[in-house]
Every structure is written in C-alpha cells, then in structure tokens.
CSV table of C-alpha atoms and ligand atoms in Angstrom, one decimal:
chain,number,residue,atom,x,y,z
A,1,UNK,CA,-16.2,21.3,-43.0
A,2,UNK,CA,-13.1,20.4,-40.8
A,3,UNK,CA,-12.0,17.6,-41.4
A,4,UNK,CA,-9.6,15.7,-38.3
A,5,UNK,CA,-8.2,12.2,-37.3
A,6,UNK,CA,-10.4,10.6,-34.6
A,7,UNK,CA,-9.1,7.8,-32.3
A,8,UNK,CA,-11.3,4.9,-33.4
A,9,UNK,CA,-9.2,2.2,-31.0
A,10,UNK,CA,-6.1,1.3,-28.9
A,11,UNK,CA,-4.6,-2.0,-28.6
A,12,UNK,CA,-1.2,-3.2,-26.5
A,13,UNK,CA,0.8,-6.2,-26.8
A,14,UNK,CA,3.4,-7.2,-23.5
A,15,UNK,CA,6.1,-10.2,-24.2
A,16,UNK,CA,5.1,-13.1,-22.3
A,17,UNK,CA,7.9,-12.9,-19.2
A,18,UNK,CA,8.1,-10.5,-17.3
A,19,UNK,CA,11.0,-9.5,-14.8
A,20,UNK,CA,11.1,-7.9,-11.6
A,21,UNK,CA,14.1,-5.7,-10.1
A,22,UNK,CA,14.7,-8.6,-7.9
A,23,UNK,CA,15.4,-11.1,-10.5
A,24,UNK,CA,17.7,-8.8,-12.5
A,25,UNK,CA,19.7,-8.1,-9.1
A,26,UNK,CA,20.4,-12.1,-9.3
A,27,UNK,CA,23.2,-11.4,-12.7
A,28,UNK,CA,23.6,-7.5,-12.7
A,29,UNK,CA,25.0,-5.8,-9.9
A,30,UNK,CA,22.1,-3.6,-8.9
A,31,UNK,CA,19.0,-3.9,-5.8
A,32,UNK,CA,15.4,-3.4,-6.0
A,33,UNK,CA,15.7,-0.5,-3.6
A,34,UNK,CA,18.2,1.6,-5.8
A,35,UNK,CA,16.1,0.9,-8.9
A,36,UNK,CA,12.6,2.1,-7.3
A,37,UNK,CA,13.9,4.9,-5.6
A,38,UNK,CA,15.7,6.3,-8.7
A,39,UNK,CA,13.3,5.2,-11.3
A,40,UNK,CA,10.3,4.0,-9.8
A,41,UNK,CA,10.5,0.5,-11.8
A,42,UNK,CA,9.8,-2.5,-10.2
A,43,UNK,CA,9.1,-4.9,-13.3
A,44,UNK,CA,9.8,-4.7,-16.9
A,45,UNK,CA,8.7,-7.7,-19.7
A,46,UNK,CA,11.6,-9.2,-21.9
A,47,UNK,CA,11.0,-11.0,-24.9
A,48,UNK,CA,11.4,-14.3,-25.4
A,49,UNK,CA,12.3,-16.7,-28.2
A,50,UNK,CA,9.7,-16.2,-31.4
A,51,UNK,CA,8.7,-12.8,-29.9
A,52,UNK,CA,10.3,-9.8,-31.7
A,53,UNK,CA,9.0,-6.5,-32.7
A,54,UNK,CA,6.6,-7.4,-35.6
A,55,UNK,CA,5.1,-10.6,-33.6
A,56,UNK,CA,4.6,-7.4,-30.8
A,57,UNK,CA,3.4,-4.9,-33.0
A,58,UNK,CA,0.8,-7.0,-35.0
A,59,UNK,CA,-0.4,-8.6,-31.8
A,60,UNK,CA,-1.0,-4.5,-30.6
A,61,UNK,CA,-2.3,-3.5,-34.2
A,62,UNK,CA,-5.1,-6.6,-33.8
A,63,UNK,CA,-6.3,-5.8,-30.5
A,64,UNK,CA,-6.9,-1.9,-31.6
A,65,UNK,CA,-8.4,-2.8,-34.8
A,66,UNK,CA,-11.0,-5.4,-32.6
A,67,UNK,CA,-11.6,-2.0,-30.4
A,68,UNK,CA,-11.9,-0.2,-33.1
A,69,UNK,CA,-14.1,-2.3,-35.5
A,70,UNK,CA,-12.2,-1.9,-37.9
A,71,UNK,CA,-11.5,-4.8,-40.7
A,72,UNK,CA,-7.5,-4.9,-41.2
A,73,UNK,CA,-8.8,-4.5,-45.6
A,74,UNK,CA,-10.4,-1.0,-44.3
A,75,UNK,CA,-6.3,0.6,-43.5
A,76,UNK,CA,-4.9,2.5,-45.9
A,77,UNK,CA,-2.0,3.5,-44.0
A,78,UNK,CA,0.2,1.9,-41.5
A,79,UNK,CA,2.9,3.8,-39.7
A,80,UNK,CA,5.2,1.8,-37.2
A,81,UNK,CA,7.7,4.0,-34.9
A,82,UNK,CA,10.5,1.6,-33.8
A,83,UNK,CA,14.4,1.9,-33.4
A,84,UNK,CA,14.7,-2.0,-33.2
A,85,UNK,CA,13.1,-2.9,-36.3
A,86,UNK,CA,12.9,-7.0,-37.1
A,87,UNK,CA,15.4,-6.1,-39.7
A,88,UNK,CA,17.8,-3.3,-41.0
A,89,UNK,CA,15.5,-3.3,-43.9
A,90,UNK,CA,12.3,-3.7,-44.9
A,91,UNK,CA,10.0,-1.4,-42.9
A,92,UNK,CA,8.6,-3.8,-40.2
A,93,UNK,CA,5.5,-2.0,-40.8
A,94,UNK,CA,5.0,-4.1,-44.1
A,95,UNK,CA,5.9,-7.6,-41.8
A,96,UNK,CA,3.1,-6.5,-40.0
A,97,UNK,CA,1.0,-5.4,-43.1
A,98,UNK,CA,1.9,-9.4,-44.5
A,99,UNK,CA,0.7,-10.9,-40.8
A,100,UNK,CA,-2.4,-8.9,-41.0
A,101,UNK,CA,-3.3,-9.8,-44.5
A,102,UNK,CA,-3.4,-6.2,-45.7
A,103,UNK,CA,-3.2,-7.1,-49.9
A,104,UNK,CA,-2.5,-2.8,-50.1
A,105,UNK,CA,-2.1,0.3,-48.1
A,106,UNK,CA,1.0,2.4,-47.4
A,107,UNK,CA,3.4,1.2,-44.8
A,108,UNK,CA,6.9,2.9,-43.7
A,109,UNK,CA,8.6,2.9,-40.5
A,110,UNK,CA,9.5,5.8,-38.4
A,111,UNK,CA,12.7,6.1,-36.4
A,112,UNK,CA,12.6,9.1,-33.2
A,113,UNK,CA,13.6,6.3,-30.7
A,114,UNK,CA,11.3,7.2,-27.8
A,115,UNK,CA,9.2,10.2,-29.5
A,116,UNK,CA,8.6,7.8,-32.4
A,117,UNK,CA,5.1,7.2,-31.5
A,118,UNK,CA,4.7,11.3,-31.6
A,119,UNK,CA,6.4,11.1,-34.6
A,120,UNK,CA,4.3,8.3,-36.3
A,121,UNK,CA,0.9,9.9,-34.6
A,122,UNK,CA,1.7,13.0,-36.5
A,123,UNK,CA,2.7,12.0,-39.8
A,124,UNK,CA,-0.1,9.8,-39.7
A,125,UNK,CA,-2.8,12.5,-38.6
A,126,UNK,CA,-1.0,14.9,-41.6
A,127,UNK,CA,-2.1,12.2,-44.0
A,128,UNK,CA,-5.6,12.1,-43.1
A,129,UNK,CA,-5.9,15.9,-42.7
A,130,UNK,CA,-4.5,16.1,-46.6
A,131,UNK,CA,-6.8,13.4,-47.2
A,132,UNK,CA,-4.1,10.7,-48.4
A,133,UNK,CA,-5.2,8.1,-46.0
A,134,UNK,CA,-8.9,7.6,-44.3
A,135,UNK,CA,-8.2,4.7,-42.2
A,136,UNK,CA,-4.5,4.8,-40.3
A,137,UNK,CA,-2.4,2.1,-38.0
A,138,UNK,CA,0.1,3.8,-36.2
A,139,UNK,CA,2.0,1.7,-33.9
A,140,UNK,CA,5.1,1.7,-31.3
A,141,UNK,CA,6.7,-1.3,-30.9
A,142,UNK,CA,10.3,-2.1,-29.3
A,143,UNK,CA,12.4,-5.1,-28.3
A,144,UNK,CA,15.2,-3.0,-26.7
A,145,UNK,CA,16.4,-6.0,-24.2
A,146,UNK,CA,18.3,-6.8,-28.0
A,147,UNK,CA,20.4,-3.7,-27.7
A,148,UNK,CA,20.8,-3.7,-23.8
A,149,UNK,CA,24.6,-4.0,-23.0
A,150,UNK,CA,23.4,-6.6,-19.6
A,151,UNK,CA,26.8,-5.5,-18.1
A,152,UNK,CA,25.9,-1.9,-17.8
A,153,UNK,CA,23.6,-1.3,-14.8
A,154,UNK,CA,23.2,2.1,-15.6
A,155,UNK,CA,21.0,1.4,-18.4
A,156,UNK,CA,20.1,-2.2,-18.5
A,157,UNK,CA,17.8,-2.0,-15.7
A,158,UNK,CA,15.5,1.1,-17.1
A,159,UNK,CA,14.3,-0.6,-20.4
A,160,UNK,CA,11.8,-3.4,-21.3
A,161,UNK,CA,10.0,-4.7,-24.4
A,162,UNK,CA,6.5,-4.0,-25.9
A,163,UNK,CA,3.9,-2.6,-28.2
A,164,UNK,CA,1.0,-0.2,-28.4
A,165,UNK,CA,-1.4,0.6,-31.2
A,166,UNK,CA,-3.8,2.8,-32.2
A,167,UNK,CA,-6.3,3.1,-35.4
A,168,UNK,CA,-7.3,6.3,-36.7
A,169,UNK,CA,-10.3,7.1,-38.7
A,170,UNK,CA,-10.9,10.5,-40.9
A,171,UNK,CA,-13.9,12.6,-40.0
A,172,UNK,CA,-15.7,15.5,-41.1
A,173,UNK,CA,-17.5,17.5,-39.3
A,174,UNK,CA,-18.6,21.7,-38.7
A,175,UNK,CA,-16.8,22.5,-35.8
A,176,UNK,CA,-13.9,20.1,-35.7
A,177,UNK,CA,-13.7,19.4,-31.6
A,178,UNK,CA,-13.2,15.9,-31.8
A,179,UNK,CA,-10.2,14.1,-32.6
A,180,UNK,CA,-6.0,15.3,-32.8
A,181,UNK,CA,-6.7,19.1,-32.1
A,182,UNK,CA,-2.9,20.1,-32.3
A,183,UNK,CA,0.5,18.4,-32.4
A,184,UNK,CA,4.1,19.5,-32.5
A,185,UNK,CA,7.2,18.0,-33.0
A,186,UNK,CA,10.7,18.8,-32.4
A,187,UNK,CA,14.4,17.8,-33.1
A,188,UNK,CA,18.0,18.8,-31.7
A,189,UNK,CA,21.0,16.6,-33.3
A,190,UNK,CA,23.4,18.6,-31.4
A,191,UNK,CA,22.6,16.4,-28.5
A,192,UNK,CA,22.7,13.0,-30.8
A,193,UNK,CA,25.7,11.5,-28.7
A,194,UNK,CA,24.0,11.9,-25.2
A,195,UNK,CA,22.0,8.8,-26.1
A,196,UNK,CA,22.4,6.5,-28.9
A,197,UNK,CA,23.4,3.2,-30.3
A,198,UNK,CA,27.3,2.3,-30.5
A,199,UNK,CA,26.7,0.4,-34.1
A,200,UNK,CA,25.1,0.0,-37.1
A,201,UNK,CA,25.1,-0.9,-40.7
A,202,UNK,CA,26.9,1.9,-42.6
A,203,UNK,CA,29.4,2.3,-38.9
A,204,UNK,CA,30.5,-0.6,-37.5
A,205,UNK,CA,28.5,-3.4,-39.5
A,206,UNK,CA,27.2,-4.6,-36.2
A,207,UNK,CA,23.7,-3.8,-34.1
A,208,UNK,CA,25.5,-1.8,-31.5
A,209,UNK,CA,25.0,-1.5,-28.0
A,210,UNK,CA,22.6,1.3,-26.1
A,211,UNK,CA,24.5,3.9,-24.4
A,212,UNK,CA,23.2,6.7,-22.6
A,213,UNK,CA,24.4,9.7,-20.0
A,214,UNK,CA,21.3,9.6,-18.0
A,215,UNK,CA,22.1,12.9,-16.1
A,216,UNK,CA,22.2,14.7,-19.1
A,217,UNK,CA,19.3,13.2,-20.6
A,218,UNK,CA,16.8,14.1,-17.3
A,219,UNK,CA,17.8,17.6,-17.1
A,220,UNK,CA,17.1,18.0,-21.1
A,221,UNK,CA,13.8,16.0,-20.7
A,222,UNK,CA,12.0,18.0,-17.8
A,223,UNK,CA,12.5,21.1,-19.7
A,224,UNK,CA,11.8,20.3,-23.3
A,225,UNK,CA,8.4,18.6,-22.1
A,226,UNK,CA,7.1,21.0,-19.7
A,227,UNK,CA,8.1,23.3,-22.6
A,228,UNK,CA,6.3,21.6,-25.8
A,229,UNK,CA,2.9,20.8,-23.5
A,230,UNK,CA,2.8,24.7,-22.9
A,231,UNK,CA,3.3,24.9,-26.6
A,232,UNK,CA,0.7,22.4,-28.3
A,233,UNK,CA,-2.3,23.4,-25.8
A,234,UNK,CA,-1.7,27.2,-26.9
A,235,UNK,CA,-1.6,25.4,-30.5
A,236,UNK,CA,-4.8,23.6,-29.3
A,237,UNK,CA,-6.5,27.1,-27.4
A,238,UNK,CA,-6.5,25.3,-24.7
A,239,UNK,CA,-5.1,25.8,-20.8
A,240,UNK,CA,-3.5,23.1,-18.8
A,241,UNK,CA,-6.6,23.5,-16.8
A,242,UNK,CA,-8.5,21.8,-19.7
A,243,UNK,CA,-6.2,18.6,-19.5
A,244,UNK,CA,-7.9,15.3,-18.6
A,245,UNK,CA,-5.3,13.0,-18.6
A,246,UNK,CA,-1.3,13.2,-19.5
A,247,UNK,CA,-0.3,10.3,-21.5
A,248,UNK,CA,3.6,10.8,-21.2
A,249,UNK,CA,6.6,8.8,-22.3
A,250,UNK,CA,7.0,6.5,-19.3
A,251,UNK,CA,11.2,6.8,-19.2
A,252,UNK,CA,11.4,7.6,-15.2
A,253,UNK,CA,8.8,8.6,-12.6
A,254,UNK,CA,11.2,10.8,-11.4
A,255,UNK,CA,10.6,13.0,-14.8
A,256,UNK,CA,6.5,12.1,-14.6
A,257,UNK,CA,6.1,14.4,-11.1
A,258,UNK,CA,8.9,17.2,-12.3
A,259,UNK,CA,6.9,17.6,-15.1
A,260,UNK,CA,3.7,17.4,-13.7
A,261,UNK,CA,4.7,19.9,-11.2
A,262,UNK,CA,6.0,22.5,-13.7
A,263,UNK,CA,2.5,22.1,-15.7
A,264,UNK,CA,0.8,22.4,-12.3
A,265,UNK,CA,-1.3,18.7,-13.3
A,266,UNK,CA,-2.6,17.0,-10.2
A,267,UNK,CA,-0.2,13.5,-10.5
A,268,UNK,CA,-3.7,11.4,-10.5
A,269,UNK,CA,-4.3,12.8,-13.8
A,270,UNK,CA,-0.6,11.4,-14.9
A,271,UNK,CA,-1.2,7.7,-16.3
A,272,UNK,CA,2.0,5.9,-15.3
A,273,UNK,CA,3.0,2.7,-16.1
A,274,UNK,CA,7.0,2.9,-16.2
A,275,UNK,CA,6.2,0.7,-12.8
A,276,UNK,CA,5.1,-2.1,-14.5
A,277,UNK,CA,6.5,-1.5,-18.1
A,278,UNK,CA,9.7,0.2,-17.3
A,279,UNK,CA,11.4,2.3,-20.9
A,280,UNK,CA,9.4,0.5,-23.7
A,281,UNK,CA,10.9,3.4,-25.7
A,282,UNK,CA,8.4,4.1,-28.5
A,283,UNK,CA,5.7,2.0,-27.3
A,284,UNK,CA,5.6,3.4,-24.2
A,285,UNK,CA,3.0,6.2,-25.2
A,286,UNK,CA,0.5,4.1,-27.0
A,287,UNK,CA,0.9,1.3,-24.2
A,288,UNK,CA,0.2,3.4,-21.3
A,289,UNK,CA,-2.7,5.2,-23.6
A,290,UNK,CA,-4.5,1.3,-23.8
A,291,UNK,CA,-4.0,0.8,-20.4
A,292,UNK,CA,-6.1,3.3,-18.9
A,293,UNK,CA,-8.4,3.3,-21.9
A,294,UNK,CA,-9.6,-0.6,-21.1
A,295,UNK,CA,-9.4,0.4,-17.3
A,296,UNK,CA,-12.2,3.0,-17.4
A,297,UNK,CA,-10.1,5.9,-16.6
A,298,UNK,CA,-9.6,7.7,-20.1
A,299,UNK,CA,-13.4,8.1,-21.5
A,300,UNK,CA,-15.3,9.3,-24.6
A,301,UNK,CA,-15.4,12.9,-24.6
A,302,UNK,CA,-12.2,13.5,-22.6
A,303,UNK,CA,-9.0,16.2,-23.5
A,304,UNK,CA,-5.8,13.6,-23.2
A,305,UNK,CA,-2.5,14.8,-24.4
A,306,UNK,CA,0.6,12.7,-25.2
A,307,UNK,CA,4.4,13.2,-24.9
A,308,UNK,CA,7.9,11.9,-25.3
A,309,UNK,CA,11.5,13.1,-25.3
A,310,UNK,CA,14.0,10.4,-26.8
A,311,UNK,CA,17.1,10.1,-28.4
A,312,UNK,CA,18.3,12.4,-31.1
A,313,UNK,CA,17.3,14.4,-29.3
A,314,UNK,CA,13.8,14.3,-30.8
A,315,UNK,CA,10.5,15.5,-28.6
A,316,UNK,CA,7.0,16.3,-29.4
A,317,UNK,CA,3.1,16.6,-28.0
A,318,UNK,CA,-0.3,16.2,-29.1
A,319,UNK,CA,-3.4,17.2,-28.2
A,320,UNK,CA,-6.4,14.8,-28.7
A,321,UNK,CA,-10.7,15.1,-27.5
A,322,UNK,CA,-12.0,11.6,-27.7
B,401,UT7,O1,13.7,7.4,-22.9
B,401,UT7,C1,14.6,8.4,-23.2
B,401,UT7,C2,14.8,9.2,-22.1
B,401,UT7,N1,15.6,8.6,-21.1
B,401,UT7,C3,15.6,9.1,-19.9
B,401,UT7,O2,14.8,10.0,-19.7
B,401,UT7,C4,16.5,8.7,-18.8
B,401,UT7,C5,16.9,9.9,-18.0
B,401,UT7,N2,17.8,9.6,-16.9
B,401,UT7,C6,17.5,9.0,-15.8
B,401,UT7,O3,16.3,8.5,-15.7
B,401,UT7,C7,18.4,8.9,-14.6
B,401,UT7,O4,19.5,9.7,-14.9
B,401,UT7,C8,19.0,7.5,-14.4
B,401,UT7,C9,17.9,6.6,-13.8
B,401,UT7,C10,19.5,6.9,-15.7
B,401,UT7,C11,20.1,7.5,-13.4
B,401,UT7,O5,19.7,8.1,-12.2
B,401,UT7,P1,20.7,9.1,-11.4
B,401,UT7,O6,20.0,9.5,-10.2
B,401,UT7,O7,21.0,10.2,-12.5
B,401,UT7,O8,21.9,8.3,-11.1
B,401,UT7,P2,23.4,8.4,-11.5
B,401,UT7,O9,23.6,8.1,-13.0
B,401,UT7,O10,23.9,9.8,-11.1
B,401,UT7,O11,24.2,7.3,-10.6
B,401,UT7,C12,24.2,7.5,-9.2
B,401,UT7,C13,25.0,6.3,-8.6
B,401,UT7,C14,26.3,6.0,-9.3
B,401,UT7,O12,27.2,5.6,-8.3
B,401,UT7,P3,28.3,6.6,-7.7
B,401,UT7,O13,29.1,7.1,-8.8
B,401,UT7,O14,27.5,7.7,-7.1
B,401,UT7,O15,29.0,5.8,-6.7
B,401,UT7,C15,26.0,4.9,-10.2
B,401,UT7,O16,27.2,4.1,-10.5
B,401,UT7,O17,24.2,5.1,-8.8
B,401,UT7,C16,25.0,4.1,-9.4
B,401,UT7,N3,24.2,3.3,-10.3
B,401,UT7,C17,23.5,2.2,-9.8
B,401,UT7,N4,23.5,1.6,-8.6
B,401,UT7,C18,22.8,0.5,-8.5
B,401,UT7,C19,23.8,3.5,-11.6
B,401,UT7,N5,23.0,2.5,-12.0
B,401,UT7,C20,22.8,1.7,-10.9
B,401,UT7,C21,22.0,0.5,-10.7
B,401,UT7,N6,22.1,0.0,-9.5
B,401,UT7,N7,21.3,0.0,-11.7
C-alpha cells in the first residue's frame, strides 16, 4: 500500500480594504499605468486595525476545514509559513491552534518568505507519508503592508496582505495516483542580501524594513522556476504536457508568462491573481489555489502543480492529482 497526502480542502482569507494603484498614486509617487505595465497589479488588500496574520490565517484555516469536512479536533498537525508572524515568538500557528479550539496537535511555523507555503506543504506531506500526522493544516498567511517602507515605490506598490489554507488528509491506497505525487525544495543563502528585511530581534532590535533589488530577483526567479517544474514532474514521471493547471507564486505577471513560455504551458492554464492580490508573499500560492478551486476551474481528478521563488533565496515545486 502507498500511502500519500490528499488535498481534502482549500480556504482563503482577504483583509477587508482593498487598494487600487490609483489610490496608492494619491501618497507614493507612482501611476496606475507604470504599476500594470511592469507588474500587472492593479489592486492589492491592506489590513486594517484588528486584522493581523493569525485573525487572517484562522479565518483561511476555517473556510478549508468547512470544504474539507473536517472538525478542527480531527488535526493533528498545523504548519503556518509566514515571515510576519503576530509575534517574534510563539509560533502563530499555535494562536491559530487557540482560535480554533484545537486542545492538541503539533503546531510550528515555517519561515521561506514567499516559498514558505512550498515549504510548509512539504514538511507537512513528509509527516503524513512517515505517518506522524493523519490530518494536516498547512497555511500561508502574511501582513507584509507592516514591513513595507511606504516611501520606497520600488517595493511598496508590489505587496499586499492575505491568507490561504489547505487541509490535508492521509490515504492509503494500491497504486498511489492521488494526492502530493512529488515535491522538491531548494535553498541558496548566497543570494540572502538580494531581498530581505533590514531588522530584527538579535540585529537591530527593531521589525525592519523590506528591501529588495527587484532586477536581480526576476532574472534569478525565471530560471530557478522553469528549472524546479522540469525537475519535480521528472520526480513525478510526468511531462509538462500532463499539467492541468500552474498554481505559481503570484510576485509579477511579468515572471507568470516568462515562465510559462519556457515550460511551453498555454497562459490559460496559469491561474493568476497577482492582479487582484498583488505579492501576498507566502499566501500567495494557497490563495490563488482557492480561488480557482471555488470558481470551477481546478476540478477532482486534475494534475495541478505549485511554485514559488522568495527570499533567501529559497524555491521549490510540487506536484499534486486531486
Ligand atoms: O516574491 C519574491 C519575488 N519577488 C519578485 O519576484 C520581484 C521581482 N522583480 C520585479 O518584479 C521587478 O524587478 C520590479 C517590478 C520590482 C521592478 O520592475 P523593473 O522593470 O525591473 O523596474 P526597475 O526597477 O528597473 O525600475 C525602472 C524605473 C526606474 O526609474 P529610472 O531609474 O529608469 O528612471 C525606477 O525608479 O522605474 C522606476 N520605478 C517606478 N516608477 C513609478 C520603480 N518603481 C516605480 C513605481 N512607480 N512604483
């Protein structure tokens, strides 16, 4: 028997405002055109007062358990992937274990900025394949407008705030051709200073600020994604042919068709949301993922494979039949 972590639900969790390219252009020096012609964002949602990642990532973790039908007493396991965590410490994933009334299950945050839904995905599916957990929440959730210097245009204008869940669920079965069929991760620190924070508690003793060389960071993205899809559907025995839907990190739609192009995927079998969403950083992934799963488009039975390059750099893929 074979046993594999099936995709039981997804959820998603947006703050309540939202802000359009227009409205930013009223305090930062930027326009509407310059940001949809070298992004392709036109809105991003900012969170408000009393919304922060945990309020986010338990909002997303209900609506995936509902889908799911899954009683919040039934996880065993809940990994969160977030680089703007309520607090320095502890894990947010045990804020959200508390909001959810989970009395006990193992819960730990993961930190791979935006791969850290790839990250969380495949810890998570490791635990269920060693049979440690049965029943897994693995979330992304991010409040990145908190670490946005608003007087930087280069980098204030690409991010935006959110959550995205998903529950897993252990399965048995003889031939193993549902659920995660391959995933692989990957880290370079020697890129670390390309994008990062400016602060932190053992540094400066403050939050810090985001910066980021964007050049730097596109060229680096296009290749290591077109390069770790190639790898996890050899991984998986599987072509780019087989591929029903792409579920990338949504960072810039500018990197959506490059890589596209390079894996030779028709771009209406790209889900992008980076229109509406803009960088929600690790819950990018697991948002989009919802979004087309509640819209009709991503359906039982169906090949969809997720990535996401981020800071670190950190990057990774994974394959998944429905
Ligand atoms: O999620 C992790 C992964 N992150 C990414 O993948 C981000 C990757 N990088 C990018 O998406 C792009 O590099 C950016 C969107 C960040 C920037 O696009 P770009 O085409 O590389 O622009 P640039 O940085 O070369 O800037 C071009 C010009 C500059 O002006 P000059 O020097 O040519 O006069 C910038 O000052 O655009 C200017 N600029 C802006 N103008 C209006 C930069 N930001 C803005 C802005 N509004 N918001």
């Amino acid at each position: 028997m074979i046993r594999r972590s099936i995709l039981l639900g997804t959820g998603s969790a947006l703050p309540v405002r939202a802000v359009s390219n227009a409205e930013l252009a009223e305090t930062v020096d930027t326009s509407d055109e310059w940001i949809v012609e070298r992004t392709g964002i036109r809105n991003r949602h900012i969170a408000g007062e009393g919304e922060t990642t945990s309020t986010l990532a338990t909002d997303a973790a209900r609506a995936a358990l509902d889908a799911a039908g899954v009683a919040p007493q039934d996880i065993d396991l809940i990994i969160l992937a977030t680089a703007t965590p309520d607090q320095t410490f502890p894990a947010t994933a045990t804020t959200v274990q508390a909001a959810l009334g989970i009395d006990d299950c193992v819960a730990f945050d993961v930190a791979a900025v935006c791969s850290g839904f790839l990250y969380a995905i495949t810890v998570a599916d490791s635990m269920i394949r060693s049979g440690v957990a049965k029943r897994a929440l693995v979330i992304g959730a991010e409040t990145f407008s908190r670490l946005l210097d608003w007087e930087d245009r280069a980098t204030c204008v690409l991010f935006g705030d959110g959550a995205g869940a998903v529950v897993l669920g252990a399965e048995e079965s003889a031939d193993g051709t549902r659920g995660i069929l391959a995933s692989k991760l990957h880290a370079d620190g020697r890129h670390n200073q390309l994008l990062y924070v400016d602060g932190g508690p053992s540094t400066t003793q403050t939050v810090g600020k985001l910066r980021m060389r964007g050049q730097e960071v596109f060229r680096h993205a296009v290749v290591n994604l077109a390069s770790v899809l190639n790898e996890v559907m050899a991984m998986a025995g599987l072509t780019n042919a087989d591929i029903d839907w792409l579920v990338p990190h949504q960072a810039n739609a500018r990197i959506l068709d490059a890589t596209a192009r390079k894996l030779k995927l028709s771009p209406d079998r790209v889900v992008v949301t980076v229109d509406r969403h803009a960088n929600t950083s690790a819950a990018s992934v697991p948002l989009a993922l919802d979004l087309a799963v509640r819209d009709g488009r991503i359906k039982p039975g169906e090949l969809i494979v997720l990535e996401a390059m981020g800071g670190g750099f950190t990057w990774g893929a994974c394959v998944i039949r429905l």
